[in-house]
mmCIF file of C-alpha atoms and ligand atoms in Angstrom:
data_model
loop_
_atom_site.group_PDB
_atom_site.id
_atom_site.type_symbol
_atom_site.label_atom_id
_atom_site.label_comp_id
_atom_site.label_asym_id
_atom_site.label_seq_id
_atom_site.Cartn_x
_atom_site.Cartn_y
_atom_site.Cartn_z
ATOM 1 C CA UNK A 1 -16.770 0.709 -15.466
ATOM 2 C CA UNK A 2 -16.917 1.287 -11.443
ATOM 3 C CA UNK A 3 -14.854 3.771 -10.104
ATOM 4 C CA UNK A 4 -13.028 2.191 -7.271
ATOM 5 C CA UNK A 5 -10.228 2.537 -4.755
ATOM 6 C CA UNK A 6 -8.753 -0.105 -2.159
ATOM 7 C CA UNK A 7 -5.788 0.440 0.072
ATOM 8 C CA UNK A 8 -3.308 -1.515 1.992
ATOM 9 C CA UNK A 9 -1.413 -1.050 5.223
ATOM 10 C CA UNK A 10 0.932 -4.220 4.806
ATOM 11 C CA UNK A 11 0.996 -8.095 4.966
ATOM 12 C CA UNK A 12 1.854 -8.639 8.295
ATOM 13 C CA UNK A 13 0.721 -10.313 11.361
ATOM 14 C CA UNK A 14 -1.430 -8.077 13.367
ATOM 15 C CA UNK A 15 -1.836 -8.902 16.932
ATOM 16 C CA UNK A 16 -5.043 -8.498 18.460
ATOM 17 C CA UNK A 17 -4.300 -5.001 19.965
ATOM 18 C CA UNK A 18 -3.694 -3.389 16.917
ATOM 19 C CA UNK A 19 -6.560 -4.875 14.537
ATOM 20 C CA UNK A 20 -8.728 -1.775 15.626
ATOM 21 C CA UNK A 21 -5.892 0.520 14.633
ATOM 22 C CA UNK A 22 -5.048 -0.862 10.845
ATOM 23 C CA UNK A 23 -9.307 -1.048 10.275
ATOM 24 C CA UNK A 24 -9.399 2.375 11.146
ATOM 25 C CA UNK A 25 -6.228 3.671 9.829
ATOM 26 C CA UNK A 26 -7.025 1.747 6.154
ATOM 27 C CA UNK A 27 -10.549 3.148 6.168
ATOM 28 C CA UNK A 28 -9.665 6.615 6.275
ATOM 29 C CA UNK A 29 -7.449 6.524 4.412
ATOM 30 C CA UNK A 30 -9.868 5.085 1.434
ATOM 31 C CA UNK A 31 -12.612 7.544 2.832
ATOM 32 C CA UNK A 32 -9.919 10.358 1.665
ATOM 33 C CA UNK A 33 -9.037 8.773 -1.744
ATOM 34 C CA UNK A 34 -12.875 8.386 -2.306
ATOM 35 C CA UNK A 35 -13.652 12.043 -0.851
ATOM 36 C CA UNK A 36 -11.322 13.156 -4.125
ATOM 37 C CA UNK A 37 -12.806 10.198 -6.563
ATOM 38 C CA UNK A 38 -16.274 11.165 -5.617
ATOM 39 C CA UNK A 39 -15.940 14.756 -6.480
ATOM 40 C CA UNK A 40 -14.531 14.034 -9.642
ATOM 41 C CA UNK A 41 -10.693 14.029 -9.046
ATOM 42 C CA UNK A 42 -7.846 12.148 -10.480
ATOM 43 C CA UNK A 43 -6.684 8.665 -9.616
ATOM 44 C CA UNK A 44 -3.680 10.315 -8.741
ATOM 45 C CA UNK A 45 -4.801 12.958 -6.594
ATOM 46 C CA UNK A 46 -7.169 10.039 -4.535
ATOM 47 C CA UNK A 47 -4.012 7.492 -4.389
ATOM 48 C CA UNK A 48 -1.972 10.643 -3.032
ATOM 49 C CA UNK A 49 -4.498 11.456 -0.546
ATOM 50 C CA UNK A 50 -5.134 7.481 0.901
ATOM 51 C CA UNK A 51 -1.212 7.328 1.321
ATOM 52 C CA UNK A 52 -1.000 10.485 2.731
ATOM 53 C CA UNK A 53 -3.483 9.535 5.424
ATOM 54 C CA UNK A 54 -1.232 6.276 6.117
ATOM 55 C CA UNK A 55 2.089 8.038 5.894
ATOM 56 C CA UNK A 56 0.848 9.913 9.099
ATOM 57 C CA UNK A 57 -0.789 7.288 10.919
ATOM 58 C CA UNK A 58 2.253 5.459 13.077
ATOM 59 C CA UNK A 59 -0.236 2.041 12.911
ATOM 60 C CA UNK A 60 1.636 1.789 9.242
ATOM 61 C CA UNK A 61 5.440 1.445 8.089
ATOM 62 C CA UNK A 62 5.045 4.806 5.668
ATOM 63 C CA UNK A 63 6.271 7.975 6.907
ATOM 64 C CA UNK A 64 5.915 9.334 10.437
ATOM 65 C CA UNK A 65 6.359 5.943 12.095
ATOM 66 C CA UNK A 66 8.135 4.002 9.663
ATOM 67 C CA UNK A 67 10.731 1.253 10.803
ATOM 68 C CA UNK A 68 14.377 2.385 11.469
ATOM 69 C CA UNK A 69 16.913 0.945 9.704
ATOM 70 C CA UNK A 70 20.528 -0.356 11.083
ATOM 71 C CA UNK A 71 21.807 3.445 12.306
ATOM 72 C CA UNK A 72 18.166 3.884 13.693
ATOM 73 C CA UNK A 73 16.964 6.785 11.093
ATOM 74 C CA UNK A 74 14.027 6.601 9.042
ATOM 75 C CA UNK A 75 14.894 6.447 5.196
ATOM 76 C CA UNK A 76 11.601 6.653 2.850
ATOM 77 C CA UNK A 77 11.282 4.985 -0.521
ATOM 78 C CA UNK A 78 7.709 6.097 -2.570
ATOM 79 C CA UNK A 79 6.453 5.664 -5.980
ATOM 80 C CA UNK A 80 3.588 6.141 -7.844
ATOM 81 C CA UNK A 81 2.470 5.158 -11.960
ATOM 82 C CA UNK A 82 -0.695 6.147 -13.880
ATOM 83 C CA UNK A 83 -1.941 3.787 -16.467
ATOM 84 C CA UNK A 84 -3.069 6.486 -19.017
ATOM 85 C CA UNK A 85 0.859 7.594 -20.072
ATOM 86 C CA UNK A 86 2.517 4.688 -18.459
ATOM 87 C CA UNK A 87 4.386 7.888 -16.234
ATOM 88 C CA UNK A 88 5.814 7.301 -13.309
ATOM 89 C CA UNK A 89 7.873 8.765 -9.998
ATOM 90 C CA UNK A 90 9.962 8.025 -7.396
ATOM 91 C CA UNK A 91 12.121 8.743 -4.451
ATOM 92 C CA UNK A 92 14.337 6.358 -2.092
ATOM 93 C CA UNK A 93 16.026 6.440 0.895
ATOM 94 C CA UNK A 94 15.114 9.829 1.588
ATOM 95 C CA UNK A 95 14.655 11.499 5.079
ATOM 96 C CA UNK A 96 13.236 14.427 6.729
ATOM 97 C CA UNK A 97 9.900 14.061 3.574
ATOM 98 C CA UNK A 98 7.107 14.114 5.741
ATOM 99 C CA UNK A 99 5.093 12.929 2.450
ATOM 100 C CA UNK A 100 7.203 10.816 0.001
ATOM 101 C CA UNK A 101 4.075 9.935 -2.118
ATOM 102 C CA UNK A 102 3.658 13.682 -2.675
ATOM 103 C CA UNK A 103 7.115 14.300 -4.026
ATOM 104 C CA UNK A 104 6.804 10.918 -6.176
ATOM 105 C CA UNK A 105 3.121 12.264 -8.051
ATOM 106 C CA UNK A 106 5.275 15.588 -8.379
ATOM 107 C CA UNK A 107 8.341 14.017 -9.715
ATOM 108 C CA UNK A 108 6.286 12.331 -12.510
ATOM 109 C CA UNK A 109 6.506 15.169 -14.653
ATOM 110 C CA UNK A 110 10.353 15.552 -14.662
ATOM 111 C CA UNK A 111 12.858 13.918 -16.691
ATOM 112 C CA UNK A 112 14.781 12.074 -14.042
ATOM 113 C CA UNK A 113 11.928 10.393 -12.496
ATOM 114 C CA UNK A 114 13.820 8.449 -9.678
ATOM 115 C CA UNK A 115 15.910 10.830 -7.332
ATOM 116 C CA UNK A 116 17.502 9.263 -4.259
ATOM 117 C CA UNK A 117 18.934 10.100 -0.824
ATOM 118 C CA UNK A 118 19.880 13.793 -0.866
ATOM 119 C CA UNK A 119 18.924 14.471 -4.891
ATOM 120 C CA UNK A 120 15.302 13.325 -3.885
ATOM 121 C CA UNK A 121 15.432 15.591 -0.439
ATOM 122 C CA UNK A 122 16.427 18.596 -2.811
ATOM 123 C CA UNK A 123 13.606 18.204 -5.142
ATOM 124 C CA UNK A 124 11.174 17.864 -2.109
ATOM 125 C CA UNK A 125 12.673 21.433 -1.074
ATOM 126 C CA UNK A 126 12.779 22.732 -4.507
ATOM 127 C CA UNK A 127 9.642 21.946 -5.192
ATOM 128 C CA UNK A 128 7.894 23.467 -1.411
ATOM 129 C CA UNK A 129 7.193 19.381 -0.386
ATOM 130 C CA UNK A 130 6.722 19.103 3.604
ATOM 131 C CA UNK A 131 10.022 19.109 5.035
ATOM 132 C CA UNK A 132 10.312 17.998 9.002
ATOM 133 C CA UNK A 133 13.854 17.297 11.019
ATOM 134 C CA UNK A 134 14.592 13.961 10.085
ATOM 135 C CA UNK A 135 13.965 13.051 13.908
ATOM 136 C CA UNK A 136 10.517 14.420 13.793
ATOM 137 C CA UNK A 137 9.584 11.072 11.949
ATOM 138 C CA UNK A 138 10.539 8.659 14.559
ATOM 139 C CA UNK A 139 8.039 7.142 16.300
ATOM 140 C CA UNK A 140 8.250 6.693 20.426
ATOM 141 C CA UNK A 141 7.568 2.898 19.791
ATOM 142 C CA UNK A 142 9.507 2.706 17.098
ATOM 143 C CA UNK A 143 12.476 4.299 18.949
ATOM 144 C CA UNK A 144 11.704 1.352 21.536
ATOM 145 C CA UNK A 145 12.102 -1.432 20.046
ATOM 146 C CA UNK A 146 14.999 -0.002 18.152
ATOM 147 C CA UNK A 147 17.036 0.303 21.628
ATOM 148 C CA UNK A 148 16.056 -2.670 22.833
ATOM 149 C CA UNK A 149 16.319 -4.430 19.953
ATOM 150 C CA UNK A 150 12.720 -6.609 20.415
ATOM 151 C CA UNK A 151 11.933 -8.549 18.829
ATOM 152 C CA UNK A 152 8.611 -7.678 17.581
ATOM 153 C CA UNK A 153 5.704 -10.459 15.733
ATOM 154 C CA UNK A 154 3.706 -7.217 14.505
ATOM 155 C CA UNK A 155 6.264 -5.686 12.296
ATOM 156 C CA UNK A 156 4.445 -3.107 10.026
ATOM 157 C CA UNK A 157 5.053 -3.970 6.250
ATOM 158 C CA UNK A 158 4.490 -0.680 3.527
ATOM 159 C CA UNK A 159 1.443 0.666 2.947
ATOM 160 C CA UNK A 160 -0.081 1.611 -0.891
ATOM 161 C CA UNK A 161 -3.458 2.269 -3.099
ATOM 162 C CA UNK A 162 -4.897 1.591 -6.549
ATOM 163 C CA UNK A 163 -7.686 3.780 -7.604
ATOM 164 C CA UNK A 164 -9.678 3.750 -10.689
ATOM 165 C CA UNK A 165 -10.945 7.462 -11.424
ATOM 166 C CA UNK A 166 -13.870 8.347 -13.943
ATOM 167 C CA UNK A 167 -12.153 9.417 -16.865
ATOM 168 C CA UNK A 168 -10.970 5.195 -16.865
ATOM 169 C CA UNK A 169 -7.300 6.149 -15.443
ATOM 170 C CA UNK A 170 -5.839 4.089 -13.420
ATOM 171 C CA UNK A 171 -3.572 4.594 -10.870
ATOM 172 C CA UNK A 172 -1.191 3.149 -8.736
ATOM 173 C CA UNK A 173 0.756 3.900 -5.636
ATOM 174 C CA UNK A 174 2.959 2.819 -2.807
ATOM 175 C CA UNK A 175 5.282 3.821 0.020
ATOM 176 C CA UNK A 176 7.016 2.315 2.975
ATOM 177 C CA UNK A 177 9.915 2.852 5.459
ATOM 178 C CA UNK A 178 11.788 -0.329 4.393
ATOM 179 C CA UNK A 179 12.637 -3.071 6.554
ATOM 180 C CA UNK A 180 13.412 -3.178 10.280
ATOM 181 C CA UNK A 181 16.929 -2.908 10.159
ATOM 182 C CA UNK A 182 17.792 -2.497 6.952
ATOM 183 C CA UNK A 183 21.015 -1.405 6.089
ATOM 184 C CA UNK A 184 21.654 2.711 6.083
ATOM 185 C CA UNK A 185 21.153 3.117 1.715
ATOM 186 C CA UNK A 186 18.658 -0.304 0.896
ATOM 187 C CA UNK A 187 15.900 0.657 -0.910
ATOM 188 C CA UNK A 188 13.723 -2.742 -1.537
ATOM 189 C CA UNK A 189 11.144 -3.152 -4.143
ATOM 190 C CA UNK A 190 8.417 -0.489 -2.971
ATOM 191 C CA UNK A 191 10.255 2.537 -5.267
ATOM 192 C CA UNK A 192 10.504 0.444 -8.506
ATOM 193 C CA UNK A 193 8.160 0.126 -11.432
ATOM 194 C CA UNK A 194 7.057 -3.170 -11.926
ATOM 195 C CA UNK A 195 7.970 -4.183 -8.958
ATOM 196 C CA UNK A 196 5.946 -1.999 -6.202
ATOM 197 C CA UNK A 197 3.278 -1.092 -8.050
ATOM 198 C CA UNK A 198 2.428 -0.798 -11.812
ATOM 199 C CA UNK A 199 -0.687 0.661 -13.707
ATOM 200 C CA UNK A 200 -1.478 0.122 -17.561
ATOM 201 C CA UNK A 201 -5.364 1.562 -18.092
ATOM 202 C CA UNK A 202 -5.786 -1.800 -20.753
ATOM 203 C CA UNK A 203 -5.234 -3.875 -17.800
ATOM 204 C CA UNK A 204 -5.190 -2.799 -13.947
ATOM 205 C CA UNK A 205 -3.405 -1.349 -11.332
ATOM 206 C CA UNK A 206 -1.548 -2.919 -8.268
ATOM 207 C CA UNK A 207 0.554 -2.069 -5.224
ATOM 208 C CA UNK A 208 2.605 -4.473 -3.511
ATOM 209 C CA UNK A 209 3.822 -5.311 -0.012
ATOM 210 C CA UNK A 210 6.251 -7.634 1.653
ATOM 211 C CA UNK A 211 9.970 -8.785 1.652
ATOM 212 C CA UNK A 212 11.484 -6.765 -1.292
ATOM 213 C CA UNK A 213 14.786 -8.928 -1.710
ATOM 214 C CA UNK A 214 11.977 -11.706 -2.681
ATOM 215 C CA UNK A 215 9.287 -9.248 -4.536
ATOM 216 C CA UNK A 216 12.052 -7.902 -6.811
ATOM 217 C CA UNK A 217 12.911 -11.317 -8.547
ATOM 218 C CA UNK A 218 9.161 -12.085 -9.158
ATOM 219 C CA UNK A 219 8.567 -8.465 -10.475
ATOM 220 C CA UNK A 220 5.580 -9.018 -8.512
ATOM 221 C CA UNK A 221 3.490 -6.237 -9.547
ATOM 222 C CA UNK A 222 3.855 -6.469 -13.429
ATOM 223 C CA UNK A 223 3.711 -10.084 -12.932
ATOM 224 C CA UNK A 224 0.208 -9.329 -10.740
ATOM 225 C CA UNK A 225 -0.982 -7.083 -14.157
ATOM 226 C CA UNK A 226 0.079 -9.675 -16.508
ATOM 227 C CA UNK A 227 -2.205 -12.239 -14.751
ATOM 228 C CA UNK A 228 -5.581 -10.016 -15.864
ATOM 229 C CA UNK A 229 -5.166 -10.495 -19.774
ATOM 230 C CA UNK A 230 -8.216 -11.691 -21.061
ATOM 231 C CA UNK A 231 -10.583 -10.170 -18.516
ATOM 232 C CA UNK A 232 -9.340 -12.368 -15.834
ATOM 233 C CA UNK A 233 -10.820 -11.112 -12.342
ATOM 234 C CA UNK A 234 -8.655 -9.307 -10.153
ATOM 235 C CA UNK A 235 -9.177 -11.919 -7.303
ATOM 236 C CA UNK A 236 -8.335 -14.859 -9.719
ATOM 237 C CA UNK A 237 -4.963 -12.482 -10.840
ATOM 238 C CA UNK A 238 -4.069 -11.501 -7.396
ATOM 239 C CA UNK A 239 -4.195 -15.057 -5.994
ATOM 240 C CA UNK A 240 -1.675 -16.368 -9.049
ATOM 241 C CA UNK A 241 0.848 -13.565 -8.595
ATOM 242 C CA UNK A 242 1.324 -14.641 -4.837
ATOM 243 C CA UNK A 243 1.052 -18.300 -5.981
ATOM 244 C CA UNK A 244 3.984 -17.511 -8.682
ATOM 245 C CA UNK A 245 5.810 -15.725 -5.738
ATOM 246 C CA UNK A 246 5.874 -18.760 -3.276
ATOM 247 C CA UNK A 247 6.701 -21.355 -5.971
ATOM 248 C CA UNK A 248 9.847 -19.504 -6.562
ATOM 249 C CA UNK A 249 11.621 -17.725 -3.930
ATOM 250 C CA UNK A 250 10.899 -17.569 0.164
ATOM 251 C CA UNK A 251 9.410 -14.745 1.611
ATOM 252 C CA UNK A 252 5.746 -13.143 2.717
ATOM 253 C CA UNK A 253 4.470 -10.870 0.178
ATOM 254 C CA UNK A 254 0.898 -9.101 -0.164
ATOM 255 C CA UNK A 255 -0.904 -7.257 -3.925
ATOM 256 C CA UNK A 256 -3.717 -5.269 -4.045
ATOM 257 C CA UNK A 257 -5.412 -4.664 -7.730
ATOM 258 C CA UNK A 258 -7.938 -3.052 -9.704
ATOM 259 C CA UNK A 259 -8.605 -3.411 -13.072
ATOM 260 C CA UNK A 260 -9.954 -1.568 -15.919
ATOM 261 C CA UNK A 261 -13.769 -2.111 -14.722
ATOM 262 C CA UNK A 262 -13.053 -1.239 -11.342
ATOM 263 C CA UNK A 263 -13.066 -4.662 -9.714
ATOM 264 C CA UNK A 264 -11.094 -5.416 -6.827
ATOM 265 C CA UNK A 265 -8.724 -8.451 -6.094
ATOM 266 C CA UNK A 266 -5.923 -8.768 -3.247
ATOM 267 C CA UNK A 267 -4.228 -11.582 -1.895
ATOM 268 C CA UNK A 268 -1.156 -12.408 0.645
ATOM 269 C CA UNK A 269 0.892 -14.885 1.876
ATOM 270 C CA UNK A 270 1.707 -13.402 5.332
ATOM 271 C CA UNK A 271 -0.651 -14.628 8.398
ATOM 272 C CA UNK A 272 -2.376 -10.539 7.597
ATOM 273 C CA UNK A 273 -2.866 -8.155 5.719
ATOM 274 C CA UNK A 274 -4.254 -4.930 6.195
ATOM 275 C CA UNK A 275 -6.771 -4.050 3.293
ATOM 276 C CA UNK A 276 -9.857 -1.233 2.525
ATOM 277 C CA UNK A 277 -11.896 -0.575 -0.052
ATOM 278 C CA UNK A 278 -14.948 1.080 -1.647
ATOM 279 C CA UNK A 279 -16.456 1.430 -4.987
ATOM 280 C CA UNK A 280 -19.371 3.301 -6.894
ATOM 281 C CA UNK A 281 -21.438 -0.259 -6.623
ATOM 282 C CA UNK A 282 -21.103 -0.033 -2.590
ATOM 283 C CA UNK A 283 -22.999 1.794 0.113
ATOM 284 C CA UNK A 284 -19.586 2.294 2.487
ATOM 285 C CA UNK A 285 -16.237 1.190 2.614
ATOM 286 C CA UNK A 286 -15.106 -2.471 4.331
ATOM 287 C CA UNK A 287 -11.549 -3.004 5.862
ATOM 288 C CA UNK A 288 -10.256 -6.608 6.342
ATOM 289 C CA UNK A 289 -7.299 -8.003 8.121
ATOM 290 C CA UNK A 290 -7.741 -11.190 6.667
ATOM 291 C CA UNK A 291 -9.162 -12.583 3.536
ATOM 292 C CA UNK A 292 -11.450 -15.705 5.247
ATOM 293 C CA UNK A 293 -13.384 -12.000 7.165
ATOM 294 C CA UNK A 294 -13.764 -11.194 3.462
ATOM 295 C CA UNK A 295 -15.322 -14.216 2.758
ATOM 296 C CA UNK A 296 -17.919 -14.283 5.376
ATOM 297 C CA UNK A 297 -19.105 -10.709 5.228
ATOM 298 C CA UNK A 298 -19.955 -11.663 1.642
ATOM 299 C CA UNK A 299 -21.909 -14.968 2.984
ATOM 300 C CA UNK A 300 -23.695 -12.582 5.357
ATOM 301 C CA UNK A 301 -25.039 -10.028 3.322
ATOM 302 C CA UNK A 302 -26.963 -12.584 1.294
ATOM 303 C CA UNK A 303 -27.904 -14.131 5.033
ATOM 304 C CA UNK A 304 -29.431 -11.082 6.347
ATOM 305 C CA UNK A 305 -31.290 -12.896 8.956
ATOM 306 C CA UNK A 306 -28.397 -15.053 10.285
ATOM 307 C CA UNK A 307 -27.354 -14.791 14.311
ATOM 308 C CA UNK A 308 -24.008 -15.460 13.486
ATOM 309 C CA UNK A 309 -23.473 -12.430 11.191
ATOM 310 C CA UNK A 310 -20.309 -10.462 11.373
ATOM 311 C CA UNK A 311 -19.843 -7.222 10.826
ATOM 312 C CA UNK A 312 -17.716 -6.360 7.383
ATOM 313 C CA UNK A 313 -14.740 -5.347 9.769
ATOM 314 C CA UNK A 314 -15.178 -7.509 13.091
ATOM 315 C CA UNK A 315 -12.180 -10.028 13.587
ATOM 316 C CA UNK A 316 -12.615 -13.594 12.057
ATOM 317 C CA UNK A 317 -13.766 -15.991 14.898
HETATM 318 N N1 LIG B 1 8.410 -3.840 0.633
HETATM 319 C C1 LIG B 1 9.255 -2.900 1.248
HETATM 320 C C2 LIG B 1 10.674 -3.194 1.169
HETATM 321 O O1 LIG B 1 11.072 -4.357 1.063
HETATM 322 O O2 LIG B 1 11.441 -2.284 1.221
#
């Protein structure tokens, strides 16, 4: 067993100004899960810190930043599940949470385990969770293109982690401002188990991304989790989960995993998708915006000597 974390920041399409910004934003935020996993933490404690490090970086639809929906306010939908207790937590369509994955690790150890709107806002008070005007989570760009209504190629898509700690728990999280647009009250798939994210220490974990009206029906995450019995790699799982996706409904849709040795998988359907990573087996962590840059920074480190070799994060010719 490897521990292991990877990240995403969305499947997407990322125009070439902002392939810089989702590298860097994606690598610190898995140099923050692995600062915790290194020094012994939980897989809960390293997922919380990754997302935390997304939710304030406006590159990413996740807190400060997110997309507004239809009366231009940000409304935040988190969750997070460990694999040792099947627990899990979750808030939706909440506002003025500067960190919803913080109140959804916290939430895990209550009863009600899925608090919405105002019921989720009063346990982030209760429970002394970073509160901020709900304004204060608007980005200027995002503002922007709200007023003018643009119509924008680069729209960000949720952001979420799987880590693998050393005690073999695996956990799982995600969080996202919904879509552009989206109706004042919509919560989409990114706050429901199974469908988000899931985590089961006999199998994997896995975060999701994408359209949630078409993520939902798939139960894309379980579905992702289910695809590992028998040892199958992560890679292998990943790519069958979008592949069951696509054959069924419409819509772009991205899964990150790691299973129970700490392997890695992700795959997407979108024309991006914003991914880092790093295990005990590497010297540093990669970021990738596309899966063929994958590819040929694998190729190149057994070419050491090849002119042509890219760097694990330069931009796919
Ligand atoms: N995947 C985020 C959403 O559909 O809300």
């Amino acid at each position: 067993m490897t521990i292991s974390i990877i990240v995403h920041g969305g499947a997407k399409t990322i125009t070439e100004g902002k392939v810089e910004a989702n590298h860097a934003g994606c690598l610190a935020a898995v140099e923050a899960g692995w600062t915790v996993l290194r020094s012994g933490g939980s897989a809960g404690e390293a997922v919380e810190a990754a997302i935390r490090v997304l939710e304030t970086d406006q590159t990413f639809n996740a807190g400060f930043g997110a997309t507004l929906n239809s009366e231009g306010e940000v409304e935040l939908d988190a969750a997070m599940m460990e694999g040792d207790r099947l627990g899990w937590g979750a808030v939706a369509a909440v506002q003025g949470v500067r960190h919803p994955i913080s109140v959804a690790h916290k939430i895990m150890d209550e009863k009600a385990r899925l608090l919405v709107a105002r019921s989720g806002e009063r346990f982030a008070v209760e429970h002394g969770m970073e509160m901020c005007a709900k304004e204060d989570l608007i980005s200027k760009e995002q503002q922007q293109e709200w007023e003018e209504e643009q119509e924008v190629i680069d729209r960000p898509n949720t952001v979420g982690c799987v880590a693998l700690d050393a005690s073999g728990t695996i956990v799982a999280g995600t969080s996202t401002g919904g879509t552009t647009g989206q109706p004042q009250g919509r919560v989409g798939d990114t706050a429901l188990v199974g469908c988000g994210l899931y985590a089961d220490n006999h199998l994997g974990g896995c975060s999701t991304t994408g359209d949630g009206e078409s993520i939902i029906p798939v139960v894309l995450a379980k579905t992702a989790i289910d695809f590992l019995a028998g040892d199958t790699h992560p890679e292998e799982a990943a790519q069958k989960a979008i592949d069951t996706l696509v054959s069924k409904v419409e819509g772009e849709a991205g899964c990150i995993l790691i299973d129970r040795q700490g392997r890695i998988g992700w795959s997407y359907n979108s024309s991006d998708m914003a991914v880092a990573y790093m295990t005990a087996e590497m010297d540093k962590p990669v970021a990738f915006i596309k899966k063929e840059e994958e590819n040929n920074s694998k190729v190149a480190s057994f070419e050491p000597h090849t002119e042509q070799m890219q760097t694990p994060h330069s931009p796919a010719a």
